[in-house]
Structures are given as C-alpha cells and as structure tokens.
Amino acid sequence: MSNKKAFITGITGQDGSYLAELLLEKGYEVHGIIRRSSTINTGRINHIYDRIKLHYGDMTDSLCLDRLMSEIKPDEIYHLAAQSHVKVSFELPEYTGQVDAMGTLRFIEAYRKHCPGARFYNACTSEMYGLVKEVPQTEATPFHPRSPYGVAKLYSFWICKNYREAYGLHISNGILFNHEGERRGETFVTRKITLALAKIKNSIDNGQEFPKLRLGNLYSKRDWGYAKDYVEGMWLMLQKDTPDDYVLSTNETHTIKEFVELACKECGWNINWVGEGVDEKGILDNGITIIEIDGKYYRPAEVDILLGDYTKAKNVLGWEPKVKFEKLVRIMMSHDIKNINTI
C-alpha cells in the first residue's frame, strides 16, 4: 500500500470521483479542491467524503492555489478541473479561458514554486484536434481546435509542455477522447440521452405523458470510452519516471445516432428514423415519437469525427480500454433505468 499524498482538482466531477476511489484503494492520502457553492455539489463523492480531505478554492484564484500547494505539498497532482462543456464554451468564452487556460498556468506556477518534485498530470482533450488533419489522431497529429474550450485546453497542453521542458518538471498531458459513465454530467449528450430515455420508458410503462428527447447533430462521430478505464491511465502516467504526453481512446468511432439506437435497445425498443436534418424524428414501432432534432443544439463550428489511436499508451504504459462502446451504453442505460426514481 502507498503512503503517497495526492491532490485532485475537479474532484467532484466524473473523473475526479472515479480517480479518488482508485487512489484510496491504492492507499493514498487524497486531497481535493472544491468550489464554494450555495448548493451542495459533492454528490459524486459523498460515499467517500469521510476518507478524503477537501479544500475550498478555485482555478481563478492564484493566492488560493499557491497556499494549498505550500501547505499540502503533494507527491502526485491530478489537474482535472475545467469548464468542460463545448457548447457552453461558445457562450462563456472568457470564463472558459480563465479557468481552463490561465487556471492551469496559475496552478503549475504554484506547483513549481512549492512542490517541484511532485508528479503532475494535466487533463487535455481530443477537442484540441478539432478540424482533424488525419484519422486516427495520435500524439503527433497537428491540432486545430474548433471551440473556445478546445483552444483553452490547447494553451493548457502547451504551457504544461513548456514548463516540463523549461524547468524539468514531471508533467504529463493526457489527451483523452470522450469518456463517459454513470456519473457523467446530465448536460453531456450521452448522459442526456440515457437519462431522457430512462424517464420516457418509465412514463410509457406507467401510462404517463413525457417530454421528447431533443438533440442536435446525430451524425457527429466520437471515440467513446469508459471513465473508470481512463482514470487508471492517468495514474499510470505518473508512475513512469519520464513524463510524456499520451492519447487515451478506444480506437473506435460511433455516431450519436448509433448511441441512441443502442440505448433504445436496452429499453426494449426499436427506433425508426423519418425526415432529414432538423426535421428528423425518432419514432417507436408503436408510432410514438420520442426524439426530435432542435437546431439550438448544433455547435457554431462542428467537429465531425474524433478517433484516437492509443498505441503509445498501450506500448509504454500497458494501458488499454476494458470497456468498449456497446458495453458502455449498456452500463449507462441500465444504471439510469434502475435509478430513475432517485435521480
């Protein structure tokens, strides 16, 4: 068992909660940063609340980050905190830049000053590839982000790489493709789908009316993995003596429409599609319309296909995804059907 001390930003998020569990299992002392909120936002970590040490703070507050690194001096740092919703980043571009780009700079400065011997993981994203230059995308693929989120994360990637090279710090960037799970935020398209379908199924089974599921572009292709697998990859990166940058992905790509169709099968339904574009609808065999397309969910600049190649992570870290697309959809859909009355 380890006696190491770990510090996680974004500990209340999907990845942060899974990572905290993993580190506790390995015997770490786990610290995390949470934002002060008028509502309780620790739902994902309530079951381990008494086993972790939480500190109030924010990625926009350099004094706070400096103080925390000075006091805690962790052995491993996992920087996951971000404004991570692509669509929201178009509406809040300045805030996204402040948190995702400048927040990373503030944090690694505090780390460099107070605990430069620690190992640092920086969460990056496949959205940095954006208008992709090649398929699949590897660590060597040129970046072309298509959202304020992707641009901010690209700054985060390069400032960490720069500090690694300039100061000899142990900083690794994880370029993670879409990773989902039962704890995925409800505004992200995969969880939006599984939650909505679970509610629709519950309503139909009980003879009740229901709101239709409204989606945007059904034909965007994504490389979807399971978040639990990906946090293990984060940990593996920091166990290597030499820091580096790694793609974590599944080497598969699927459309949002495919996700919907598999999720419907888990509900016991066959979905039929009629119409095109914003007039497209998803209709059950009994004639009930459950899905409509809404133009407001289209992005100003679309990312058409993301497909990662995790060969380097497999060869160097010994990492590969245990859960692929069909099993992921089954896990999420069955969870939301089972828990629909408590969600």
PDB file of C-alpha atoms in Angstrom, residues 216-222 224 253-258 261 273-277 280 293 298 302-305:
ATOM      1  CA  GLY A 216     -28.609  18.321 -32.284  1.00  0.00           C
ATOM      2  CA  ASN A 217     -26.337  16.762 -34.909  1.00  0.00           C
ATOM      3  CA  LEU A 218     -26.929  12.992 -34.881  1.00  0.00           C
ATOM      4  CA  TYR A 219     -24.038  12.306 -37.240  1.00  0.00           C
ATOM      5  CA  SER A 220     -21.047  13.580 -35.276  1.00  0.00           C
ATOM      6  CA  LYS A 221     -18.611  10.706 -34.775  1.00  0.00           C
ATOM      7  CA  ARG A 222     -16.884  10.238 -31.441  1.00  0.00           C
ATOM      8  CA  TRP A 224     -16.319   6.908 -26.592  1.00  0.00           C
ATOM      9  CA  THR A 253     -15.709   5.798 -33.578  1.00  0.00           C
ATOM     10  CA  HIS A 254     -19.509   5.870 -33.461  1.00  0.00           C
ATOM     11  CA  THR A 255     -22.220   8.414 -34.232  1.00  0.00           C
ATOM     12  CA  ILE A 256     -24.635   9.905 -31.741  1.00  0.00           C
ATOM     13  CA  LYS A 257     -27.363   8.145 -33.703  1.00  0.00           C
ATOM     14  CA  GLU A 258     -25.690   4.787 -33.012  1.00  0.00           C
ATOM     15  CA  GLU A 261     -30.141   3.191 -31.171  1.00  0.00           C
ATOM     16  CA  TRP A 273     -35.993   7.488 -38.193  1.00  0.00           C
ATOM     17  CA  VAL A 274     -38.057   9.668 -40.514  1.00  0.00           C
ATOM     18  CA  GLY A 275     -37.228  13.003 -42.140  1.00  0.00           C
ATOM     19  CA  GLU A 276     -33.875  14.751 -42.589  1.00  0.00           C
ATOM     20  CA  GLY A 277     -31.877  17.445 -40.804  1.00  0.00           C
ATOM     21  CA  GLU A 280     -35.673  14.198 -38.441  1.00  0.00           C
ATOM     22  CA  ILE A 293     -33.977  17.489 -33.574  1.00  0.00           C
ATOM     23  CA  TYR A 298     -25.897  22.414 -33.140  1.00  0.00           C
ATOM     24  CA  GLU A 302     -18.782  21.299 -35.657  1.00  0.00           C
ATOM     25  CA  VAL A 303     -16.151  18.642 -35.035  1.00  0.00           C
ATOM     26  CA  ASP A 304     -17.174  15.897 -37.425  1.00  0.00           C
ATOM     27  CA  ILE A 305     -15.002  12.960 -36.370  1.00  0.00           C
TER      28      ILE A 305
END
